[in-house]
Coordinates of C-alpha atoms (C1' of nucleotides) in Angstrom, one line a residue:
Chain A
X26 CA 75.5 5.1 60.0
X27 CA 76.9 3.8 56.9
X28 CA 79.0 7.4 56.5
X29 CA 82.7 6.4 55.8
X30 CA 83.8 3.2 57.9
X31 CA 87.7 4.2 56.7
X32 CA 89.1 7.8 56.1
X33 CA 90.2 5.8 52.3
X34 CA 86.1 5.7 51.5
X35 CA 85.8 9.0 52.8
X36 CA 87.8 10.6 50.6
X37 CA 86.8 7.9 47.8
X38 CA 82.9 9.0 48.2
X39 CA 83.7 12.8 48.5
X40 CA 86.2 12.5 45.2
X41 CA 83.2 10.7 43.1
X42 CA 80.5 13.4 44.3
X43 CA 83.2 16.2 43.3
X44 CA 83.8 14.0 39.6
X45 CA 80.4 14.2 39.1
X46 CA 79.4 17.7 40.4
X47 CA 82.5 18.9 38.0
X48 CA 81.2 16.5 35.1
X49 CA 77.6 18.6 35.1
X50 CA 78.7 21.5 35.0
X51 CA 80.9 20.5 32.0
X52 CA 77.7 19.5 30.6
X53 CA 75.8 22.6 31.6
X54 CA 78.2 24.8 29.6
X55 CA 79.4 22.6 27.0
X56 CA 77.2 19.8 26.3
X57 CA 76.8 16.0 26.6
X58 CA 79.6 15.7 23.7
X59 CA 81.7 18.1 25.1
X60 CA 82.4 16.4 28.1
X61 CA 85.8 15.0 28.5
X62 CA 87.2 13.2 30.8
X63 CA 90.3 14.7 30.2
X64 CA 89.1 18.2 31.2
X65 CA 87.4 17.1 34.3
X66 CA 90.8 15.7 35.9
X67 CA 92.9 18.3 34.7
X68 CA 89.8 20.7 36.5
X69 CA 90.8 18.5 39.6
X70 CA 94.3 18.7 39.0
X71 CA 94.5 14.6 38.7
X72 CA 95.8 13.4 35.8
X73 CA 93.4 11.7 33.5
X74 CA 94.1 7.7 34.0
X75 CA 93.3 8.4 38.0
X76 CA 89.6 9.4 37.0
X77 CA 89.3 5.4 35.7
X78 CA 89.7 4.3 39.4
X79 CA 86.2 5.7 40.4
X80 CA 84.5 6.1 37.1
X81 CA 85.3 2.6 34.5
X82 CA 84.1 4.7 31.5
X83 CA 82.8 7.5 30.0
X84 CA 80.1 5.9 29.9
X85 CA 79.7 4.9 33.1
X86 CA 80.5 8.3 34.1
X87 CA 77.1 9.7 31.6
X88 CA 75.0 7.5 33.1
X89 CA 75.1 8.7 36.7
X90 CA 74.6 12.1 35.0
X91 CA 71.6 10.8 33.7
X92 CA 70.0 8.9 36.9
X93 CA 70.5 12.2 38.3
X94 CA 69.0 14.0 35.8
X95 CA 66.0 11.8 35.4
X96 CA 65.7 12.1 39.4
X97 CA 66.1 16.0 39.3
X98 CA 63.1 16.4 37.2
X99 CA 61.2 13.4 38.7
X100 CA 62.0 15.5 42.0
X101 CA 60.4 19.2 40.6
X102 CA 57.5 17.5 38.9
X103 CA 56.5 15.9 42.4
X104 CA 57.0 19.0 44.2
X105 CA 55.1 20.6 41.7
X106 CA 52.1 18.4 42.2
X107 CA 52.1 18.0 45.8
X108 CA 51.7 22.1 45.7
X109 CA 48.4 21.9 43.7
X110 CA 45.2 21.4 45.7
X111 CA 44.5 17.3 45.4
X112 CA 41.2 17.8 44.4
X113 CA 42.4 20.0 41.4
X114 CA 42.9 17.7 38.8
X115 CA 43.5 20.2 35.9
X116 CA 45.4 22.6 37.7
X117 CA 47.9 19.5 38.9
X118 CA 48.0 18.6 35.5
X119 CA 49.0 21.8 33.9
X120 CA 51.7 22.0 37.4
X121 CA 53.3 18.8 35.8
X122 CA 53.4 20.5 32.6
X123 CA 55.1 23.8 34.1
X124 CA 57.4 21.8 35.6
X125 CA 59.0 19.9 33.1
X126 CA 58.8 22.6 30.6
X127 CA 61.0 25.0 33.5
X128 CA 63.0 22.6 33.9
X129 CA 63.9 21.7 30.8
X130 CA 64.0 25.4 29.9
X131 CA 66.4 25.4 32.8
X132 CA 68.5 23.0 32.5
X133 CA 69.0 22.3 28.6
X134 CA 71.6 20.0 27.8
X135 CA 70.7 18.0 30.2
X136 CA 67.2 17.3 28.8
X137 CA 68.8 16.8 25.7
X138 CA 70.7 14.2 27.6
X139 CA 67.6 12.4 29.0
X140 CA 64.7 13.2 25.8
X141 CA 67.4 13.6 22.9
X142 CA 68.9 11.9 20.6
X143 CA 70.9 8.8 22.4
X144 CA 74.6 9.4 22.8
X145 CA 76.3 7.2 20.0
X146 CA 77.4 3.9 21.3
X147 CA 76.0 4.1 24.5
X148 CA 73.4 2.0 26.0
X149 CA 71.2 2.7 29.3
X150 CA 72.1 0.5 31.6
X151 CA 68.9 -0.9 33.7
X152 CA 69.8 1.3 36.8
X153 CA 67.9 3.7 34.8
X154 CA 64.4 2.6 34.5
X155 CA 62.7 3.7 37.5
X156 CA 64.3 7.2 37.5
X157 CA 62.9 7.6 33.7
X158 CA 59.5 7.0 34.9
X159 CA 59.5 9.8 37.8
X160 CA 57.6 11.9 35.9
X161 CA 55.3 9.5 34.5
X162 CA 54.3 8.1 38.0
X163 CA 53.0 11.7 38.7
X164 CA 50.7 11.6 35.6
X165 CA 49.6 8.2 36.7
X166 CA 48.9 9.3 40.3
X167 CA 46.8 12.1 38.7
X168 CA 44.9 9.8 36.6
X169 CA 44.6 7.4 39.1
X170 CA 42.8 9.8 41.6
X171 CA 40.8 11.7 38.9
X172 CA 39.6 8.3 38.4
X173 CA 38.8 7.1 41.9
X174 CA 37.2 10.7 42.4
X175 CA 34.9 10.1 39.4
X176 CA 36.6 13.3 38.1
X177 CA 38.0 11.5 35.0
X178 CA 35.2 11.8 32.3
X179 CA 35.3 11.3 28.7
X180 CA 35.1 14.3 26.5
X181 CA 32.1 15.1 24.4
X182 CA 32.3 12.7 21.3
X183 CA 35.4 10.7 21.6
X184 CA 37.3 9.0 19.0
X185 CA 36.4 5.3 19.3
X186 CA 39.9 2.8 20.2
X187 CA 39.9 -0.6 19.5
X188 CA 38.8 -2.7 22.2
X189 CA 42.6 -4.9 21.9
X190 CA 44.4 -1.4 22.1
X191 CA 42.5 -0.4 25.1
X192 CA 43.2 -3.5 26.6
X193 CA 47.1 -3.3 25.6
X194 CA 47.3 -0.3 27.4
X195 CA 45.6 -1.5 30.4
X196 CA 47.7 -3.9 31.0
X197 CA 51.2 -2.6 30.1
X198 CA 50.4 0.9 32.6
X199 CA 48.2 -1.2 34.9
X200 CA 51.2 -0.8 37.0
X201 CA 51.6 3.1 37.2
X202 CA 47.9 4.1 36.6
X203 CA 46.2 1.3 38.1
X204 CA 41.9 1.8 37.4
X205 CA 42.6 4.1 34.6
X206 CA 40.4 2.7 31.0
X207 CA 42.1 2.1 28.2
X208 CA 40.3 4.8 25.9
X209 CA 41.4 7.3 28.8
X210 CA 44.8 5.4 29.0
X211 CA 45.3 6.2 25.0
X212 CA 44.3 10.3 25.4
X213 CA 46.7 10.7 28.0
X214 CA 49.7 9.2 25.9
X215 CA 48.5 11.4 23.6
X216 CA 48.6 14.3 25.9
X217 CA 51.9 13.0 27.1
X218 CA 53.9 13.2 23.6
X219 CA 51.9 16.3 23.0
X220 CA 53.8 17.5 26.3
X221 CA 57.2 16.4 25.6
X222 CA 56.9 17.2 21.9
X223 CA 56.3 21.0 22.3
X224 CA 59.8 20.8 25.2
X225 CA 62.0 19.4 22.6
X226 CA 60.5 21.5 19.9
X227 CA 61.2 24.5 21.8
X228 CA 64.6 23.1 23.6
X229 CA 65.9 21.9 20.8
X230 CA 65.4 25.4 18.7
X231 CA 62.8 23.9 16.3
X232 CA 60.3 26.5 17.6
X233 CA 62.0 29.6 14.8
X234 CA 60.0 32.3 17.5
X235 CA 56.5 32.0 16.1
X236 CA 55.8 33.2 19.8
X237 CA 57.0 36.4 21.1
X238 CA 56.6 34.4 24.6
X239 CA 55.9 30.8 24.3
X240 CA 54.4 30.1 27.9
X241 CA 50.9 31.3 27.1
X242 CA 50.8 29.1 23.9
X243 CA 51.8 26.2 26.0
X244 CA 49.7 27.3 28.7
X245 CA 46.8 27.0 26.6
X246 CA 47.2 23.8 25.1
X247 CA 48.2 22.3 28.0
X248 CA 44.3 23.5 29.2
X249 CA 43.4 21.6 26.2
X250 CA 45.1 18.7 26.5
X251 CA 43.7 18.2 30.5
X252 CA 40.7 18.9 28.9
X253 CA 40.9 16.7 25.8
X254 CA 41.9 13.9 28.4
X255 CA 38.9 14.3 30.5
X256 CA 40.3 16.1 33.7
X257 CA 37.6 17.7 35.5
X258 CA 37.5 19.2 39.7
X259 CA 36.5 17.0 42.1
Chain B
X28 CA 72.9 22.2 -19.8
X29 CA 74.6 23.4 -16.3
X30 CA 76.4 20.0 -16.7
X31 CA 80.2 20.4 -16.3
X32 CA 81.9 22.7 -17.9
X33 CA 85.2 21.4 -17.5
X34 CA 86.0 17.7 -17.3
X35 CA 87.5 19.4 -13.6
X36 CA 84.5 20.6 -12.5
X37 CA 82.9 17.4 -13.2
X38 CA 84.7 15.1 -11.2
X39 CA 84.9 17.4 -8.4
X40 CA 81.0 17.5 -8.4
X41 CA 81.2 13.4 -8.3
X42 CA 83.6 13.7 -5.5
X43 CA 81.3 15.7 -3.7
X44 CA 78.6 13.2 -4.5
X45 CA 80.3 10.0 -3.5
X46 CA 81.8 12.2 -0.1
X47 CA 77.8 12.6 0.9
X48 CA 76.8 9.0 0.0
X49 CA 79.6 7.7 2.0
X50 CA 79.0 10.4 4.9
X51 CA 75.2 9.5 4.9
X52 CA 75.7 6.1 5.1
X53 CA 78.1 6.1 8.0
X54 CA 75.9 8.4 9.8
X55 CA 72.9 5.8 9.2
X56 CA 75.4 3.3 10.8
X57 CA 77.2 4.9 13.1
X58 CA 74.9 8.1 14.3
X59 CA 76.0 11.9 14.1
X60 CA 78.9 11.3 16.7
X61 CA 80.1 9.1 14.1
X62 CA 80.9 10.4 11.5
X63 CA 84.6 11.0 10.7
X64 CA 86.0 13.0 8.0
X65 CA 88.9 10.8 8.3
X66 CA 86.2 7.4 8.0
X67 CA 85.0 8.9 4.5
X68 CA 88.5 9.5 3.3
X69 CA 89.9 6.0 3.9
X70 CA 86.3 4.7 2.3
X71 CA 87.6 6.7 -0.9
X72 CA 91.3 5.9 -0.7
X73 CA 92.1 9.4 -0.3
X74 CA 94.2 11.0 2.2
X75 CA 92.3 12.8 5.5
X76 CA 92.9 16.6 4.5
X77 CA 91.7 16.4 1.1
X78 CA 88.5 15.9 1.9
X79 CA 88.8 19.7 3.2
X80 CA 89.3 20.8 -0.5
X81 CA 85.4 19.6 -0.5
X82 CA 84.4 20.7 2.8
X83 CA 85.6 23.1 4.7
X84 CA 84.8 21.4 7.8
X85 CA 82.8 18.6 9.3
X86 CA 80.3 20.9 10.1
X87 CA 79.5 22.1 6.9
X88 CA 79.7 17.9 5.8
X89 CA 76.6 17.8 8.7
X90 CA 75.1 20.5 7.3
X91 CA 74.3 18.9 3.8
X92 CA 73.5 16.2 5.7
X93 CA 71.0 18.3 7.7
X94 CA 69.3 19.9 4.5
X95 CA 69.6 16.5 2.7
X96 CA 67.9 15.5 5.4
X97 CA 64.7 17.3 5.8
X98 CA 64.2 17.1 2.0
X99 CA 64.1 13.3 2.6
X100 CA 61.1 13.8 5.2
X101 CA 59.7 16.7 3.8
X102 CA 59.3 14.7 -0.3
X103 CA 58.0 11.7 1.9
X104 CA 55.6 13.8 3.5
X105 CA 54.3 15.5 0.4
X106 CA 54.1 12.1 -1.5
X107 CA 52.0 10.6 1.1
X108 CA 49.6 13.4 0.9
X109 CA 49.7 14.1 -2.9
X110 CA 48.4 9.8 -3.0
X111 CA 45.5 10.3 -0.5
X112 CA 42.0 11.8 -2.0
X113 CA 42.2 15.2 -1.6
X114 CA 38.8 16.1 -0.2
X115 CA 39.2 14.1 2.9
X116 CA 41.4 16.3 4.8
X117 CA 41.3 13.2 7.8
X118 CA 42.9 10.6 5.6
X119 CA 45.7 13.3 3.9
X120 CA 46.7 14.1 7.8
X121 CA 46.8 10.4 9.0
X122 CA 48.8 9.7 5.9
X123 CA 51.2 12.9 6.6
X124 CA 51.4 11.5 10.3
X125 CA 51.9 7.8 9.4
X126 CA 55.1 9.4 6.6
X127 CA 56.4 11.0 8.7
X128 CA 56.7 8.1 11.3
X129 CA 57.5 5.8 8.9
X130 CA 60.7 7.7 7.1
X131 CA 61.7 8.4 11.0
X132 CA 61.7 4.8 11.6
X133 CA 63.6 3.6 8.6
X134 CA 66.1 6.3 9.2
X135 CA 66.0 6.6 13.2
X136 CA 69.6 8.7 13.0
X137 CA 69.0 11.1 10.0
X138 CA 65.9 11.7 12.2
X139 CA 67.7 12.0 15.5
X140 CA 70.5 14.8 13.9
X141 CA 67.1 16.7 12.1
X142 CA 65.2 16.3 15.8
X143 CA 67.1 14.7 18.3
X144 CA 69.8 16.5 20.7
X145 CA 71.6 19.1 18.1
X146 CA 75.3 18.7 17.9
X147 CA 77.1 20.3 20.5
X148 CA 78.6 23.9 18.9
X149 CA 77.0 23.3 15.3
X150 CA 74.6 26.2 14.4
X151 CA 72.3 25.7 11.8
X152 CA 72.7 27.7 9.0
X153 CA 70.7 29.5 7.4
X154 CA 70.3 27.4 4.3
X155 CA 68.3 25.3 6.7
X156 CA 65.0 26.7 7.0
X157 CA 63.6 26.8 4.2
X158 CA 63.9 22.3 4.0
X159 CA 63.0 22.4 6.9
X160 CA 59.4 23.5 7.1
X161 CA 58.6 21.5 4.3
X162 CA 56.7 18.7 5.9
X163 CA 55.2 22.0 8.0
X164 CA 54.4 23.4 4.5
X165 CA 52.3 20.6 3.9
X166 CA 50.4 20.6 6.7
X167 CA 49.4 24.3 6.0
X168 CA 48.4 23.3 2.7
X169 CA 46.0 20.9 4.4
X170 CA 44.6 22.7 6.7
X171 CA 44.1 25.9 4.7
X172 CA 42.5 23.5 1.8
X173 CA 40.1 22.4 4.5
X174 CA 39.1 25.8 5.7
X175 CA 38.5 26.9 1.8
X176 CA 36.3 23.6 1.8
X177 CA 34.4 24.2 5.2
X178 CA 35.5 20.9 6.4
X179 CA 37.5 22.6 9.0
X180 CA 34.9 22.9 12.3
X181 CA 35.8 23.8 15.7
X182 CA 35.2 20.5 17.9
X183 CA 31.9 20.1 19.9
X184 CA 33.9 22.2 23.1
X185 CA 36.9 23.8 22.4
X186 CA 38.7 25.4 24.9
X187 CA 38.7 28.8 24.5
X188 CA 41.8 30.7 23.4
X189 CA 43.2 34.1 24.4
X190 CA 42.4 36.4 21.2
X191 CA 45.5 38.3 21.5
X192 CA 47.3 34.2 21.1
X193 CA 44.9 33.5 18.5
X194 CA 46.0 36.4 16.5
X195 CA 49.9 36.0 17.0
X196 CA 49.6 32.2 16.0
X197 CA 47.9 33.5 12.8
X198 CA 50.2 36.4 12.5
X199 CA 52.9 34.3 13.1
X200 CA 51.8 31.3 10.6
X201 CA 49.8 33.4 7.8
X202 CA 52.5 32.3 5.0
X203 CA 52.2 28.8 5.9
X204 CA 48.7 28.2 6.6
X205 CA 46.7 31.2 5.1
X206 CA 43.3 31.6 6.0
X207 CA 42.6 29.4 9.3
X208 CA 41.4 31.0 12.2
X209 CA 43.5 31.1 15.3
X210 CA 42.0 28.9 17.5
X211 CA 42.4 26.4 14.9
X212 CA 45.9 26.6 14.6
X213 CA 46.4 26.2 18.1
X214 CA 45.0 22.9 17.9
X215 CA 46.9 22.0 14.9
X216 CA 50.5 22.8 16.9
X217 CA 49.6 21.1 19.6
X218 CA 48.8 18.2 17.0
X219 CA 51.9 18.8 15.5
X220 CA 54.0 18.6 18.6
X221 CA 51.9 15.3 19.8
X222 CA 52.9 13.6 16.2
X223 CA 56.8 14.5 16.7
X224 CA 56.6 13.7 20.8
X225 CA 55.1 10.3 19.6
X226 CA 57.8 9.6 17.2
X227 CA 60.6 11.2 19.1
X228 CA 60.1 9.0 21.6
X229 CA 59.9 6.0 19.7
X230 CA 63.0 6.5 17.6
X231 CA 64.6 7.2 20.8
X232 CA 63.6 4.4 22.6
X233 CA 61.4 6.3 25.1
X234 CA 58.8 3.4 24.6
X235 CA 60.1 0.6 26.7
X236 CA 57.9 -1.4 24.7
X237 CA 54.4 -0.2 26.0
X238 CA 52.9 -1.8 23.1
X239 CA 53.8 -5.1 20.9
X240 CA 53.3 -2.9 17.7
X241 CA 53.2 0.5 18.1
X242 CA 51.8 1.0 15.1
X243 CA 48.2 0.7 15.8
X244 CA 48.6 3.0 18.5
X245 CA 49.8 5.9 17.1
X246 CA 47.0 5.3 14.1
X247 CA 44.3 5.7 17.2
X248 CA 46.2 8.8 18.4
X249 CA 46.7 10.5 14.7
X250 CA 42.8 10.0 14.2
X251 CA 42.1 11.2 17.6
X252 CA 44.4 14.2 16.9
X253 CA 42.2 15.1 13.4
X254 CA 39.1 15.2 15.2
X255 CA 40.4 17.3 17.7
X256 CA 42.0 19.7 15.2
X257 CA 38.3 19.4 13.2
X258 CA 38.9 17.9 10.3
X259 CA 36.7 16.5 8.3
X260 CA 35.5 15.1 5.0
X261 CA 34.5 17.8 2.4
Chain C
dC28 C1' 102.5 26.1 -28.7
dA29 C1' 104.4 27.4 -24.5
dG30 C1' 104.0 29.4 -20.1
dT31 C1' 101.5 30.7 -16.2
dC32 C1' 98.2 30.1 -12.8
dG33 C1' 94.9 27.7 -10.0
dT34 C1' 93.4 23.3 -8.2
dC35 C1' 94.4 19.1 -6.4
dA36 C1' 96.1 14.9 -3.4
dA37 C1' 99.5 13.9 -0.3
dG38 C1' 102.2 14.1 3.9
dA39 C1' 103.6 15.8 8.3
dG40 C1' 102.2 17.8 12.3
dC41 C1' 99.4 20.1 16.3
dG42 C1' 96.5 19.5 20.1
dG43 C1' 92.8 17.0 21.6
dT44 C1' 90.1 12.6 23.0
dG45 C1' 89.1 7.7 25.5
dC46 C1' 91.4 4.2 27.4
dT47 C1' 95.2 0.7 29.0
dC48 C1' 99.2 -0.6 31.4
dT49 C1' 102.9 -0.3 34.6
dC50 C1' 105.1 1.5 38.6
dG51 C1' 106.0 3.1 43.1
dT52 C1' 103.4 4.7 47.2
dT53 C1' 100.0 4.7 50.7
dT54 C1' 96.4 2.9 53.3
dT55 C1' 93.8 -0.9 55.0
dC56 C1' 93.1 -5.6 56.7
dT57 C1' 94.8 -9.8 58.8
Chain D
dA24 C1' 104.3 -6.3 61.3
dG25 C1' 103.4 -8.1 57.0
dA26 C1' 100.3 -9.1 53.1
dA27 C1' 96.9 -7.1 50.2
dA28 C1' 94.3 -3.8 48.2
dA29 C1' 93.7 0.8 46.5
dC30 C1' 95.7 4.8 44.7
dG31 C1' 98.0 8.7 41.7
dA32 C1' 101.2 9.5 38.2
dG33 C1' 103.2 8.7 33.9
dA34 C1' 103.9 6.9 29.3
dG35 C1' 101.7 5.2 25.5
dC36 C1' 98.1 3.6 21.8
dA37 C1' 94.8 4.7 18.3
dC38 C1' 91.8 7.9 17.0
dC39 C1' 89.8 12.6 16.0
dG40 C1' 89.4 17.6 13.5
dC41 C1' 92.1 20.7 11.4
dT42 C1' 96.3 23.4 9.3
dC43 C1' 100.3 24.0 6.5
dT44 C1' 103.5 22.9 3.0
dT45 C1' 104.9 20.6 -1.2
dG46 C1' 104.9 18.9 -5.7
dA47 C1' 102.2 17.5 -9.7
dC48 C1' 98.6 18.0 -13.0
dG49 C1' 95.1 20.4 -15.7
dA50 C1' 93.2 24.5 -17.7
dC51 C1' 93.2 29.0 -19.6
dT52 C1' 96.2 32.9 -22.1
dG53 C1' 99.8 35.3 -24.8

DNA sequence: CAGTCGTCAAGAGCGGTGCTCTCGTTTTCT
DNA sequence: AGAAAACGAGAGCACCGCTCTTGACGACTG
């Protein structure tokens, strides 16, 4: 196994996971610019310099936070949709779209963290990339199968694309929704903003309470939305 | 005139004038997390704490900010729609879209502190709200001038709504958009939260670069959202 | 006109931050 | 066993928001 050759990367691998476990819940409770550095090894009762010997910089430190953020909703939106029936290709749709709304609901600052504004200064680092698209290789499995199933039809009278733009999109998701047309392509980035536009709307506090209970508005256009994208049973 | 009373009051309302400009344009530069009360004083050759004879802290600087802020968007928006015809209730909701894209673009961190992450232990006061619906406000105006006009048609098949949510979307939005039916305005927020997804994630970098110019893109998806809203030409 | 009173900029200072460097100590590797 | 690497502790730098005090200047009033 590779656990712990020496008792010195032992202690050195269970230190990091406590940094970081201590580090989240700072951000739970406080907020991505509320976390200090400072406050996590003084919650540790190290002294703030030592926390540099397994974390270079805050930075550094922020962006594990977010890999593991991006991989703990990744994570609930594929549970989500392995819990739908396959064939149900609405109904996995709207279990994506539960998902992420509970767990941003759930888990606040860090959404802000991954969908908000970027921290000032800071850069992603690559090592991010293929968490951030967790979610989106759901969608594109979806798609994918609706497609294969013949279950992906266009809607009633669709709004025409331009043959380059459909061809754009082909290509640059050929990867994570591989059969998928480019007019269906473009409806389900729509749908996509759509989702992630009403989260930060109603993480972020834009939403003033024009809902007593926002799930049923958002349960409904979600509805529309599978629909508007051509989602249909198997 | 309300124009300074005393030759005091005058250059203390300059002060405050050139405190904003500079504030503004370190947060263009530098982003929310950037701005320093102390930055602004050195700018202006004054000493850190007077600055709190202007503001009493940097939250209440933010705040101005904030409101000056959505009135930015919010007179972009409503210029945009006061220069397209006003009968064709498409063209003034592409060109409310494409404003409020484009001011979000030219000014990616006034947008991110109006819509992006908000700043960790600033509430929003209640000054806020009224700048901020603005943009909202015009949208209403749209869509109620196209129900007034009958150019406001349900599309070929809607999904249908829950008539208790119908009701509480136009409860909840009968001073902003008077007149439209439910169902419509459930369409229209889901619009509305596809048209700030799209730029959220643009302005935030969400788009890895899906498309060479995003531009034409989110033109396809604004039309596809007015049909799907159902508007049309009076 | 003189005096009082409020407003102002300035300075020092408090507690906090991220981060760097040095210094002994301890653990690991050769 | 000795060399090398990793480690925690401490001091220190420059910065931050914010508070309090002090002395000067301008504006009203007797």
């Amino acid at each position: 196994m590779t656990a712990s050759r020496t008792a010195r990367e032992r202690v050195r691998a269970e230190l990091t996971r406590e940094i970081v476990e201590i580090a989240r819940r700072q951000l739970a409770t406080e907020g991505a610019g509320g976390l200090s550095l400072r406050a996590v090894a003084r919650e540790m009762g190290m002294v703030s310099s030592a926390i540099y010997r397994y974390f270079p910089s805050r930075d550094d430190l922020l962006t594990t936070l977010i890999i593991d953020g991006y991989n703990a909703l990744g994570e609930a939106v594929e549970r989500a949709d392995a819990a739908a029936p396959g064939g149900d290709f609405p109904g996995r749709w709207a279990a994506l779209c539960h998902a992420v709304r509970d767990w941003a609901l759930a888990h606040p600052h860090e959404y802000a963290l991954l969908y908000g504004s970027p921290v000032p200064g800071y850069q992603a680092p690559q090592d991010t990339i293929a968490p951030r698209v967790r979610d989106l290789r759901v969608f594109g499995a979806i798609l994918s199968a609706a497609q294969r199933a013949g279950a992906l039809v266009p809607p009633a009278a669709p709004v025409e694309a331009d043959p380059a733009l459909a061809g754009e999109a082909e290509a640059s998701l050929a990867e994570l929704m591989p059969g998928v047309p480019g007019d269906a392509l473009l409806r389900a980035l729509s749908a996509w903003t759509a989702l992630y536009g009403w989260v930060s709307f109603e993480v972020f506090g834009q939403f003033k309470g024009a809902f007593e209970d926002n799930r049923p508005a958002f349960d409904h256009m979600v509805r529309a939305l599978g629909a508007t994208i051509g989602l249909t049973r198997a």
